[in-house]
XYZ file of C-alpha atoms in Angstrom:
764
model
C 34.442 -1.028 14.962
C 30.803 -1.026 13.162
C 32.133 -2.998 9.512
C 34.104 -5.557 11.821
C 30.128 -5.597 13.853
C 28.886 -6.286 10.017
C 31.498 -9.162 9.557
C 31.320 -10.768 12.347
C 27.269 -11.218 12.195
C 27.709 -12.554 8.571
C 30.026 -15.486 8.769
C 28.518 -16.989 11.371
C 25.324 -17.463 10.370
C 27.260 -18.476 7.533
C 29.184 -21.401 9.418
C 26.039 -22.248 11.822
C 23.729 -22.001 8.514
C 26.546 -24.378 7.484
C 26.755 -26.713 10.318
C 22.530 -26.736 10.590
C 21.913 -28.118 6.883
C 24.914 -30.822 7.717
C 23.400 -32.429 10.887
C 20.705 -34.022 10.039
C 20.525 -35.075 13.658
C 18.865 -31.560 15.301
C 16.435 -32.135 17.496
C 12.376 -30.993 18.164
C 13.709 -27.622 20.535
C 10.899 -28.395 23.675
C 11.442 -26.566 26.556
C 10.602 -26.223 29.912
C 8.516 -23.800 31.819
C 11.094 -22.423 33.073
C 12.840 -21.906 29.773
C 9.562 -20.432 28.346
C 9.424 -18.144 30.932
C 13.325 -16.619 30.701
C 12.990 -16.751 26.688
C 9.404 -14.392 27.581
C 11.681 -12.388 29.903
C 14.611 -12.469 27.633
C 12.129 -11.180 24.647
C 11.466 -8.918 26.455
C 14.705 -6.878 26.915
C 15.463 -8.243 23.718
C 12.292 -5.717 22.513
C 13.207 -3.456 24.702
C 17.019 -3.154 23.623
C 17.153 -2.698 20.250
C 14.832 0.838 20.172
C 16.349 3.415 18.174
C 19.087 1.595 17.871
C 18.533 1.641 13.566
C 19.748 5.491 12.286
C 19.920 7.670 8.803
C 16.978 4.909 6.825
C 15.832 8.344 5.111
C 15.715 11.845 4.968
C 13.083 14.311 3.948
C 14.962 16.709 1.894
C 13.724 20.156 2.735
C 14.354 21.783 -1.169
C 15.317 25.943 -1.792
C 13.908 27.677 -4.958
C 16.624 28.046 -6.701
C 15.889 23.841 -6.328
C 20.008 23.945 -6.329
C 19.983 23.624 -2.361
C 18.377 21.793 0.859
C 18.744 20.493 4.376
C 17.461 17.690 5.589
C 17.742 16.483 8.999
C 18.031 12.891 10.981
C 18.189 11.194 14.171
C 21.235 10.183 15.814
C 21.131 8.340 19.428
C 20.143 9.600 21.997
C 17.552 11.532 20.037
C 20.005 13.760 19.404
C 19.368 16.055 15.256
C 21.675 17.292 12.990
C 21.028 19.497 10.584
C 22.370 18.764 6.755
C 22.744 21.854 4.425
C 23.898 20.017 0.670
C 24.089 22.059 -2.212
C 23.128 20.229 -5.725
C 25.419 21.204 -8.651
C 28.603 21.300 -6.640
C 27.809 17.977 -4.334
C 28.739 18.816 -1.122
C 27.097 19.055 2.210
C 27.555 20.418 5.474
C 26.586 21.952 8.582
C 23.289 23.664 9.208
C 24.088 26.380 11.463
C 26.434 26.876 14.774
C 24.973 24.878 16.920
C 26.530 26.917 20.144
C 26.923 30.032 18.485
C 22.850 29.406 17.252
C 22.960 28.668 21.518
C 24.855 31.335 22.960
C 21.875 34.167 20.283
C 18.881 31.488 22.044
C 20.004 31.767 25.162
C 21.156 36.054 24.987
C 16.458 35.945 23.759
C 15.179 34.207 26.238
C 17.146 34.431 29.138
C 17.505 30.887 29.674
C 20.889 29.639 30.578
C 20.676 26.199 27.053
C 21.550 22.966 28.259
C 24.923 21.321 26.665
C 22.630 18.659 25.268
C 21.483 18.554 21.364
C 19.271 21.773 20.875
C 15.686 21.165 21.035
C 14.173 22.252 17.601
C 10.569 21.449 17.179
C 10.578 22.872 14.085
C 13.028 24.740 11.345
C 12.318 26.482 7.923
C 15.747 27.212 6.119
C 15.844 30.799 3.875
C 18.825 30.336 1.742
C 18.245 33.870 -0.104
C 17.971 35.180 2.919
C 20.741 32.895 5.000
C 18.316 33.060 8.207
C 16.808 30.155 9.827
C 13.092 29.936 11.131
C 13.136 27.738 13.871
C 10.111 26.703 17.065
C 12.283 26.636 20.127
C 10.831 26.341 23.884
C 6.625 26.818 22.281
C 7.905 30.228 20.616
C 9.289 31.412 17.583
C 12.881 33.418 16.432
C 14.055 34.113 12.894
C 18.568 33.818 13.347
C 20.563 35.689 10.773
C 22.942 33.199 10.461
C 25.660 35.833 8.849
C 25.616 36.750 12.363
C 23.887 34.547 14.861
C 21.997 38.105 15.529
C 18.118 37.633 16.941
C 14.863 38.827 16.446
C 11.471 37.393 18.289
C 8.867 36.564 15.325
C 5.091 35.094 15.353
C 5.403 31.999 13.384
C 7.497 30.076 10.555
C 6.420 31.153 7.069
C 4.730 28.521 5.557
C 6.522 25.953 2.475
C 4.890 27.635 -0.552
C 6.571 24.982 -3.402
C 4.994 23.122 -5.248
C 6.611 19.495 -4.809
C 6.756 17.242 -8.181
C 3.260 14.918 -7.579
C 2.755 11.384 -8.968
C -0.036 11.638 -11.269
C -3.274 10.773 -9.912
C -4.087 6.422 -11.206
C -7.586 6.728 -8.655
C -8.787 9.743 -10.267
C -11.523 7.727 -12.469
C -14.817 8.615 -10.920
C -16.013 12.408 -10.591
C -18.180 14.319 -8.453
C -20.051 16.513 -9.509
C -21.880 19.487 -8.307
C -25.387 19.298 -9.212
C -25.070 23.512 -9.494
C -22.697 24.374 -12.544
C -21.746 27.524 -14.306
C -20.596 27.334 -18.125
C -17.182 28.047 -18.733
C -18.052 31.237 -20.551
C -20.091 32.551 -17.562
C -23.061 33.363 -19.690
C -25.023 30.128 -19.076
C -26.233 28.328 -15.188
C -27.658 24.809 -15.088
C -28.740 23.516 -12.582
C -31.443 21.242 -10.986
C -35.348 21.535 -9.491
C -37.581 19.251 -8.529
C -35.267 17.047 -9.431
C -35.045 18.401 -13.335
C -32.710 19.749 -15.733
C -32.659 23.727 -15.854
C -30.222 25.881 -17.483
C -30.679 29.746 -17.323
C -29.136 32.515 -18.814
C -26.643 34.658 -16.443
C -28.288 37.635 -17.872
C -31.520 37.026 -17.164
C -34.531 35.752 -18.597
C -36.482 32.368 -17.964
C -35.325 29.215 -17.204
C -34.889 26.567 -19.993
C -36.257 23.043 -18.500
C -34.546 20.452 -20.596
C -36.239 17.781 -18.491
C -40.086 16.170 -17.081
C -39.129 12.391 -16.033
C -36.760 13.468 -12.967
C -38.581 12.217 -9.795
C -37.189 11.274 -6.311
C -36.351 8.401 -7.351
C -34.882 9.073 -10.427
C -33.825 12.613 -9.792
C -31.350 14.143 -13.148
C -27.985 15.326 -11.553
C -24.138 15.158 -11.496
C -23.966 18.039 -14.459
C -20.631 19.080 -16.339
C -20.410 21.469 -18.202
C -18.432 21.882 -22.782
C -15.320 23.577 -22.404
C -17.206 25.756 -24.936
C -20.419 26.233 -23.558
C -23.100 24.249 -25.832
C -23.163 21.758 -24.502
C -24.356 19.934 -20.672
C -23.615 16.263 -20.251
C -25.902 14.785 -17.239
C -27.687 12.244 -15.851
C -30.998 10.396 -15.283
C -29.586 8.445 -11.666
C -31.069 5.453 -10.245
C -30.543 5.132 -6.479
C -29.496 3.068 -4.260
C -29.027 2.444 -0.805
C -26.736 0.874 0.461
C -27.823 -1.646 3.447
C -26.297 -1.682 7.026
C -24.693 -3.669 8.940
C -24.230 -3.511 12.520
C -22.395 -3.657 14.963
C -22.963 -3.876 18.855
C -20.873 -1.478 21.528
C -20.842 -3.763 25.234
C -19.175 -1.868 27.186
C -19.151 1.746 26.872
C -18.071 3.888 29.938
C -21.581 5.615 32.014
C -24.271 2.988 29.950
C -25.548 0.250 31.534
C -26.599 -0.927 27.771
C -25.084 -1.878 25.011
C -24.856 0.475 22.198
C -26.354 -0.312 18.895
C -24.818 0.995 15.229
C -24.479 1.021 12.268
C -23.205 1.810 8.466
C -23.668 1.105 5.507
C -22.132 -1.669 3.493
C -21.911 -2.750 0.344
C -21.612 -6.408 -0.286
C -21.049 -9.157 -2.766
C -24.334 -8.974 -5.872
C -25.385 -6.341 -3.972
C -27.208 -3.612 -6.387
C -25.499 0.101 -7.221
C -26.711 3.426 -7.876
C -27.573 3.533 -12.138
C -26.548 6.932 -14.536
C -28.081 6.889 -17.437
C -25.879 9.060 -19.717
C -27.509 11.974 -21.275
C -26.490 15.084 -23.441
C -28.129 18.965 -23.125
C -28.330 21.182 -25.416
C -27.668 24.895 -24.912
C -28.324 26.332 -28.614
C -30.991 24.067 -29.389
C -32.530 22.839 -26.235
C -32.147 19.325 -27.542
C -32.260 17.051 -25.168
C -30.181 13.547 -26.181
C -30.008 9.855 -24.685
C -25.828 8.607 -25.695
C -25.372 5.530 -27.110
C -24.140 4.219 -24.620
C -25.189 1.164 -22.037
C -26.325 2.244 -18.199
C -23.468 2.926 -16.230
C -24.640 -0.215 -13.572
C -20.909 0.329 -12.162
C -19.246 3.199 -10.518
C -20.586 6.009 -10.205
C -20.394 8.983 -12.825
C -16.737 9.115 -15.177
C -15.239 11.471 -15.148
C -15.184 13.027 -19.083
C -11.890 14.501 -21.336
C -12.787 16.382 -23.878
C -11.295 16.766 -27.067
C -8.562 19.784 -27.147
C -9.012 21.850 -30.515
C -13.061 19.865 -30.626
C -15.302 20.353 -27.460
C -17.519 18.030 -29.921
C -16.130 15.224 -28.785
C -15.076 13.446 -25.932
C -13.679 9.529 -24.156
C -14.921 8.300 -20.639
C -14.225 5.171 -19.298
C -15.991 2.523 -18.508
C -15.568 -0.240 -15.879
C -18.197 -3.919 -16.807
C -18.889 -5.341 -13.881
C -17.128 -8.487 -13.101
C -14.204 -6.416 -13.685
C -14.067 -8.504 -17.404
C -13.933 -5.940 -19.220
C -12.135 -1.786 -19.351
C -13.941 0.140 -22.382
C -12.261 3.652 -23.007
C -15.885 5.537 -25.112
C -15.676 8.174 -26.944
C -18.874 10.033 -27.427
C -20.299 12.160 -30.456
C -21.640 14.912 -28.317
C -23.887 16.453 -31.626
C -25.738 13.327 -31.943
C -24.944 10.567 -29.083
C -23.333 8.150 -31.285
C -20.054 6.214 -29.683
C -17.538 4.208 -29.970
C -15.267 2.330 -28.759
C -11.340 3.926 -28.292
C -10.586 1.296 -26.302
C -11.776 -1.806 -25.224
C -9.589 -4.586 -23.108
C -11.636 -7.370 -22.417
C -10.096 -11.213 -20.136
C -11.555 -14.367 -19.081
C -10.439 -13.271 -15.277
C -9.874 -10.319 -14.435
C -8.683 -6.860 -14.841
C -7.477 -5.493 -11.395
C -9.371 -1.956 -11.584
C -7.416 -0.650 -9.041
C -4.028 -0.721 -11.225
C -5.784 0.924 -13.961
C -3.611 4.126 -15.722
C -4.370 5.989 -18.368
C -2.897 9.714 -19.003
C -4.358 11.642 -22.041
C -2.332 13.237 -23.812
C -4.257 16.934 -25.154
C -2.200 17.921 -27.851
C -1.297 14.734 -29.220
C -5.162 13.165 -28.902
C -3.396 10.465 -27.118
C -3.465 7.724 -24.472
C -1.025 6.527 -22.565
C -2.761 3.610 -20.725
C -1.309 0.152 -18.978
C -2.737 -3.494 -19.894
C -2.176 -6.648 -18.738
C -2.886 -7.889 -21.632
C 0.654 -9.711 -23.315
C 0.903 -11.675 -19.690
C 2.814 -8.967 -17.920
C 1.608 -5.033 -16.893
C 2.906 -2.911 -19.333
C 2.846 0.480 -21.108
C 0.841 1.754 -24.042
C 0.426 4.295 -26.632
C -3.171 4.708 -28.301
C -4.519 7.192 -30.726
C -7.814 8.215 -29.461
C -8.800 9.378 -33.163
C -8.131 6.060 -34.513
C -7.338 3.868 -32.280
C -4.096 2.609 -33.280
C -2.020 0.490 -29.954
C 2.213 1.393 -29.624
C 3.787 -1.531 -26.713
C 5.733 0.829 -24.786
C 7.718 -1.258 -21.851
C 7.876 -4.842 -22.942
C 9.640 -7.658 -21.688
C 9.275 -10.116 -18.665
C 9.022 -7.820 -15.687
C 5.434 -5.048 -14.806
C 5.034 -1.621 -14.222
C 4.709 -0.937 -10.867
C 3.990 3.136 -11.296
C 3.610 5.897 -13.422
C 5.331 9.388 -11.261
C 4.087 11.395 -14.848
C 4.814 12.481 -18.326
C 5.562 14.761 -20.160
C 4.303 15.436 -23.391
C 6.434 17.821 -24.363
C 9.246 16.004 -24.358
C 7.305 12.686 -24.973
C 8.262 10.892 -21.851
C 7.489 9.179 -19.304
C 9.081 8.784 -15.627
C 7.934 5.161 -13.659
C 9.166 2.666 -11.734
C 9.118 -0.991 -12.128
C 10.570 -4.806 -11.400
C 11.667 -7.264 -12.326
C 13.698 -5.651 -15.103
C 17.524 -6.698 -12.942
C 18.586 -10.211 -13.203
C 20.288 -11.917 -10.896
C 17.787 -9.877 -7.792
C 14.506 -10.449 -5.874
C 11.351 -9.578 -8.510
C 9.302 -7.433 -6.376
C 12.531 -5.040 -5.575
C 11.960 -1.403 -7.108
C 13.545 0.614 -9.378
C 12.596 3.258 -11.381
C 12.909 4.502 -15.247
C 12.715 6.786 -18.026
C 11.606 5.734 -21.742
C 10.119 7.814 -24.895
C 7.087 7.500 -25.750
C 7.757 5.022 -28.862
C 9.660 2.807 -26.169
C 13.129 3.600 -27.100
C 16.003 5.460 -24.569
C 15.281 3.733 -21.805
C 17.084 4.926 -18.655
C 16.869 2.613 -15.716
C 18.022 6.065 -12.808
C 18.303 3.984 -9.771
C 20.509 1.016 -10.910
C 22.396 -0.358 -7.291
C 20.666 -3.544 -6.747
C 18.225 -3.277 -4.305
C 14.757 -1.442 -3.179
C 14.279 1.427 -4.545
C 12.184 5.421 -3.609
C 12.708 8.193 -5.403
C 11.743 11.827 -4.375
C 12.618 15.173 -7.205
C 14.344 18.405 -6.190
C 11.640 21.354 -6.869
C 12.606 21.786 -10.987
C 13.399 17.953 -11.222
C 17.234 18.694 -11.833
C 18.110 16.124 -9.266
C 16.450 13.014 -7.568
C 17.130 11.822 -4.329
C 17.417 7.470 -4.454
C 16.903 5.311 -0.833
C 17.246 2.020 -1.648
C 18.747 -1.436 0.826
C 17.040 -5.384 1.073
C 15.639 -6.721 4.425
C 18.936 -7.548 4.926
C 21.654 -4.427 2.717
C 21.302 -1.434 5.539
C 20.095 1.776 3.236
C 21.773 3.741 1.262
C 20.829 7.422 0.867
C 21.982 9.208 -2.758
C 21.773 12.556 -4.819
C 22.099 11.679 -8.564
C 20.951 14.518 -11.645
C 17.901 13.189 -13.012
C 19.008 13.715 -16.897
C 22.130 10.926 -16.852
C 21.098 9.103 -13.786
C 24.773 10.281 -12.879
C 25.463 10.014 -9.042
C 26.303 13.064 -6.991
C 27.409 12.048 -3.950
C 25.794 9.614 -1.033
C 24.019 11.887 1.162
C 23.887 8.833 4.617
C 24.511 5.178 5.221
C 22.314 3.538 7.610
C 24.821 2.377 11.035
C 22.765 -1.181 12.222
C 26.061 -2.262 14.479
C 24.036 -1.086 17.360
C 21.350 -3.729 16.519
C 23.446 -6.215 15.681
C 25.181 -5.624 18.947
C 22.137 -6.798 20.959
C 22.357 -10.301 19.372
C 19.307 -9.707 17.067
C 20.423 -10.912 13.562
C 19.019 -8.959 10.176
C 15.786 -10.851 8.358
C 17.416 -13.484 5.645
C 15.993 -13.122 1.858
C 14.474 -16.244 1.093
C 13.405 -17.739 -2.462
C 12.469 -21.800 -4.043
C 10.570 -22.940 -6.579
C 7.040 -23.187 -6.687
C 4.023 -25.524 -7.553
C 5.307 -25.512 -11.121
C 9.173 -25.929 -10.364
C 9.704 -23.109 -12.583
C 8.269 -20.092 -10.487
C 10.793 -18.559 -7.581
C 8.239 -17.619 -4.531
C 10.418 -15.185 -2.243
C 9.625 -14.903 1.497
C 12.417 -13.597 3.750
C 13.565 -15.452 8.033
C 13.205 -14.187 10.710
C 15.745 -15.961 13.677
C 15.662 -16.147 17.555
C 18.788 -14.268 18.622
C 21.753 -16.729 20.320
C 19.473 -20.087 19.340
C 21.130 -24.013 19.609
C 22.379 -25.167 16.586
C 21.246 -27.898 17.960
C 17.518 -27.745 18.028
C 15.001 -28.016 15.506
C 12.728 -24.820 15.734
C 8.712 -23.957 14.946
C 7.489 -22.266 12.316
C 5.003 -19.605 12.052
C 3.960 -17.831 9.078
C 2.857 -14.486 8.930
C 0.537 -14.485 6.515
C -1.411 -12.023 4.405
C -2.451 -13.494 0.783
C -4.760 -10.935 -0.597
C -4.783 -10.402 -4.107
C -4.682 -6.773 -3.899
C -0.571 -6.964 -3.694
C 2.774 -8.456 -2.311
C 3.219 -8.454 1.093
C 6.908 -9.705 2.369
C 9.398 -6.758 3.615
C 12.345 -5.865 1.120
C 13.465 -3.038 2.718
C 16.118 -2.756 5.521
C 14.587 -2.691 9.594
C 11.069 -2.275 7.313
C 8.166 -1.743 10.450
C 6.109 -5.150 9.325
C 9.761 -7.084 10.797
C 9.680 -6.278 14.072
C 6.439 -8.061 15.369
C 8.539 -11.469 14.049
C 11.759 -10.746 15.219
C 9.945 -10.501 17.892
C 8.006 -13.430 17.788
C 10.734 -15.292 17.058
C 12.851 -14.748 20.027
C 9.675 -17.310 21.793
C 11.769 -19.675 20.164
C 10.241 -19.835 16.580
C 11.621 -19.169 13.090
C 9.383 -16.656 11.812
C 8.931 -17.042 9.129
C 6.692 -14.746 5.677
C 6.068 -15.880 2.025
C 3.954 -13.692 -0.852
C 2.443 -17.085 -2.445
C 0.971 -17.037 -6.002
C -2.237 -15.678 -6.938
C -0.649 -11.859 -5.501
C 0.679 -9.387 -7.078
C 3.396 -7.852 -8.613
C 4.672 -10.456 -10.716
C 3.057 -12.243 -13.747
C -0.501 -12.524 -15.133
C -0.270 -15.596 -14.991
C 1.322 -16.142 -11.473
C -2.206 -13.137 -9.890
C -4.746 -15.321 -11.605
C -4.424 -17.974 -9.715
C -6.377 -16.266 -6.943
C -9.766 -15.933 -9.360
C -12.448 -17.153 -8.607
C -10.272 -19.391 -5.976
C -9.813 -17.352 -2.811
C -8.940 -19.837 -0.611
C -6.240 -21.463 -3.137
C -4.466 -18.881 -1.170
C -0.696 -19.515 -2.488
C -0.865 -22.337 -0.362
C 0.970 -24.939 -2.876
C 3.664 -22.594 -2.610
C 4.140 -21.862 1.057
C 4.491 -25.629 1.739
C 6.945 -26.635 -0.582
C 9.031 -22.807 0.529
C 8.960 -24.331 4.184
C 10.293 -27.243 3.416
C 12.219 -26.294 0.858
C 13.943 -23.871 4.362
C 14.358 -26.928 6.208
C 15.838 -29.105 3.630
C 18.248 -26.373 3.061
C 18.804 -25.913 7.535
C 18.697 -28.441 9.616
C 17.024 -25.961 12.788
C 13.878 -25.810 10.894
C 11.424 -28.146 11.620
C 8.697 -28.370 9.737
C 6.484 -31.101 11.288
C 5.433 -28.178 13.698
C 4.225 -25.139 11.983
C 1.567 -22.134 12.568
C -0.025 -19.700 10.893
C -2.113 -16.322 11.789
C -3.103 -13.375 10.102
C -5.212 -10.154 10.291
C -8.181 -9.357 7.552
C -7.508 -11.540 4.407
C -4.703 -12.811 6.530
C -6.666 -14.099 8.905
C -8.747 -15.829 6.120
C -6.026 -17.435 5.266
C -4.705 -18.028 8.309
C -8.223 -20.272 9.069
C -7.597 -21.965 5.332
C -4.840 -22.762 6.335
C -6.472 -25.658 9.112
C -9.494 -25.971 6.966
C -8.233 -26.723 3.545
C -3.924 -27.972 4.175
C -3.577 -29.091 7.611
C -2.074 -32.283 7.162
C 0.701 -29.202 7.216
C -0.080 -26.338 9.383
C -0.922 -27.284 13.805
C -1.733 -24.005 14.562
C -3.706 -21.496 14.119
C -4.428 -17.139 14.678
C -6.808 -15.917 12.931
C -7.878 -12.152 13.660
C -10.714 -10.025 11.667
C -10.410 -12.561 8.909
C -13.325 -12.164 5.775
C -13.747 -15.791 6.362
C -16.562 -15.704 3.788
C -16.222 -13.075 1.257
C -20.255 -12.877 0.746
C -20.299 -11.104 3.758
C -16.930 -8.627 3.330
C -16.861 -5.723 0.923
C -18.298 -5.648 -2.737
C -15.397 -3.748 -4.050
C -12.601 -6.464 -2.422
C -14.548 -9.543 -2.843
C -16.111 -9.198 -6.446
C -12.426 -8.247 -8.049
C -11.176 -11.731 -7.423
C -14.204 -13.715 -6.780
C -16.410 -12.528 -9.764
C -19.559 -10.812 -10.744
C -22.380 -12.926 -10.205
C -21.775 -14.208 -6.666
C -21.751 -17.945 -7.917
C -20.782 -21.502 -6.003
C -17.431 -20.324 -5.976
C -18.208 -17.788 -3.143
C -20.368 -20.881 -1.767
C -17.562 -23.905 -2.020
C -14.756 -21.333 -0.455
C -15.935 -19.782 2.100
C -14.638 -20.826 5.686
C -17.575 -21.319 7.447
C -19.440 -23.438 4.866
C -15.315 -26.085 4.905
C -16.203 -25.065 9.017
C -16.677 -28.809 9.750
C -12.949 -29.023 7.925
C -11.167 -27.945 10.951
C -8.170 -29.892 12.387
C -5.585 -29.012 14.656
C -5.541 -26.046 16.467
C -7.399 -22.539 16.117
C -7.502 -19.236 18.276
C -10.726 -17.022 16.962
C -10.073 -13.135 16.928
C -12.328 -10.281 16.422
C -12.690 -6.739 17.228
C -16.796 -6.067 17.970
C -16.558 -2.617 16.278
C -14.628 -4.118 12.954
C -16.172 -1.301 9.907
C -14.248 -3.159 7.410
C -15.009 -6.777 8.243
C -18.749 -7.075 9.598
C -17.829 -8.935 12.637
C -20.145 -11.464 11.758
C -18.491 -12.606 9.740
C -16.439 -14.556 12.738
C -18.807 -14.902 14.251
C -20.483 -16.947 11.288
C -17.319 -19.039 11.437
C -17.651 -19.557 15.781
C -21.245 -21.085 15.087
C -20.826 -23.163 12.779
C -17.988 -24.495 14.551
C -20.275 -25.447 17.734
C -22.585 -26.451 15.709
C -20.373 -28.922 14.825
C -18.985 -30.206 17.830
C -15.357 -28.065 17.092
C -12.674 -27.543 19.744
C -10.905 -23.533 19.267
C -10.194 -20.033 21.274
C -12.447 -17.218 20.824
C -11.270 -14.273 21.996
C -13.049 -11.272 21.502
C -12.624 -7.494 21.773
C -15.220 -5.640 23.270
C -14.484 -1.689 21.629
C -11.594 -2.728 18.955
C -12.263 -1.946 15.596
C -9.927 -4.041 12.966
C -7.004 -5.317 14.487
C -5.205 -7.895 15.208
C -6.057 -7.569 18.295
C -3.523 -4.539 19.629
C -1.215 -5.528 22.371
C -3.879 -8.257 23.997
C -4.604 -9.870 21.356
C -0.675 -9.531 20.088
C -0.414 -11.531 24.292
C -2.450 -13.738 23.578
C -1.365 -15.255 20.323
C 2.205 -15.827 22.022
C 0.863 -17.756 24.727
C -1.029 -20.164 22.163
C 1.584 -20.916 20.205
C 3.889 -21.350 22.678
C 1.352 -24.273 24.858
C 0.500 -25.540 20.796
C 3.940 -25.621 18.769
C 6.312 -25.611 21.831
C 4.094 -28.216 23.818
C 3.731 -26.031 26.980
C 1.173 -25.033 29.118
C -0.552 -21.487 28.379
C 0.415 -19.047 31.430
C -1.541 -18.096 33.361
C -1.428 -14.235 33.614
C -2.771 -13.274 36.047
C -0.439 -14.719 38.191
C 2.514 -14.601 36.695
C 4.075 -11.131 37.377
C 5.785 -10.963 34.733
C 3.429 -11.675 31.808
C 1.355 -8.517 32.595
């Protein structure tokens, strides 16, 4: 039955799409008000009907200490839960316990008759060695012997002390040191007193004062010991206090006054606290100023001391403006320095995705770089600076899971390596330090995520596509061999509602060569003889790519719901976003107003050429945060194509928004590009219909960013809708904002006047 539903859905879509491609005379969909009211009604019903209709999209494996057995649970129809025990060595799975016997045992100990329905267990722990389970039921805890189902009350569930394999922390580039620090040999204490550096013997005696020029405004601090206890690294710090941004909470209960709130908030161009590096020699009480530039971007860096020779350490420095990255080695004996790595670029180095791992045994560093045009891994000899490229090709390393220095192996994820596949799909690999013996642990087509057993002998591979159900498999780590399929998603009940799955679609971008990828959501039961307006859900923030790649991704839910009102809803990753080539990403450099619009417009036009039911003469877009900036940008810079936009909490002027995000893409110092690309500066260009949404309590993007746009639009006499939300933070407007957004698009793209929700009971 399930297979028949999938086949029926596929052929229905295939035949209808074939018909649409031939039907060049489709007429624009122009519903009446009664039709729209019915669509609202049916959309609400469908939203409710599709809830809890797809199962087995993920599992959470609870591994036993032996690393061979694990259990997990599935939630099935009507919230029925099943518990599964899997044996990786045998490649088998079975029920974790006999439910009738467990119910009987619980009934006896609680003195209550249990319902015939599924057993409602709040939480559970399994012990394979004792062959028992401990569970929480009806606010009490019980331990059950699975051999004979004898049962006893216990105080609580045992804690899981297992240490699961953990990703390397790619973000721990900066340290937050204590000002008081005991030396590794426990003989000395280094501390700050009256803003200066003192070191004192733990055994007693007078403290040694190393500095005298520390002040409240410019103290010493951030002390760190060398592993051999011979040196202390510290900094002469010039403190900078971030200026505040303000907002008013207008509608607090039990008061007739608004409340002024403020947060320290660094904007582009604002100064940073600076750190001037010094060395304090314990033996000769010498102070050495390190021969290196003042650290004027980010905090005091993490120090990596050379194993076996604590005279040397390295630290990382990203220059403000994100165009230079260095690994600098310091000779602690004299304060002299040299660059182990010194990478420069004409555009930007994506600092947040820099990966570095220091191999202590071999004095090497595994580092990521995009210098060959793609994000790859390199091995650097930290003693002589010699470099070897580990991964290479026209594909992208996405993350590093772990590094085994003894086996000289790297475990990582990448995308774009599998030909004939969506280049954003993530696969997982293992490779040697020399770039050989690369193993694809997840060869099946789809977007993959994996989790390892405690001993990393096995891994669970979960993969899917937007229109292909999730498969969950158990594999061996040594050779990637599949042991068994654990679960497969079942979407038959979802498809039976009439809802279709998103369709991946790609078309050529502005260069005529590069494929631009996105997804399409259609209304259920739409008329093949009609042309439906297009709404783009846009977020062109350069920090990532955003089109969902997994089956039943939660981010497609609103798109599919909005489509039911009579729209084709799409999402696209244009040039300027991440996870493709460096050239693809560089489009955003000092150019955030571009937002990949040229690619997006070509993509939608290609979609309309393929499917006659797509009306590319009526296109709207909506987004939040950077997406809010993009939504308004579409109306300002491409009014010939985009006719209506909803911009929520937009960072409309990159000078008003947060420093760390905007300088990464727009550069430093703040130059004319910031002003020229501002939605505020360009507000006079507005054509089409606009709804601005802003939360008055937004701590992410200052509300004034949106208010400045509104102010400029008013000054130049533009007509627009404005929805400020009392007490709301950084948001798309929440349930109320989403209702208003739907009404807005119905009015401006379908031509039906906005409903009066005060009178239309259905739309409350």
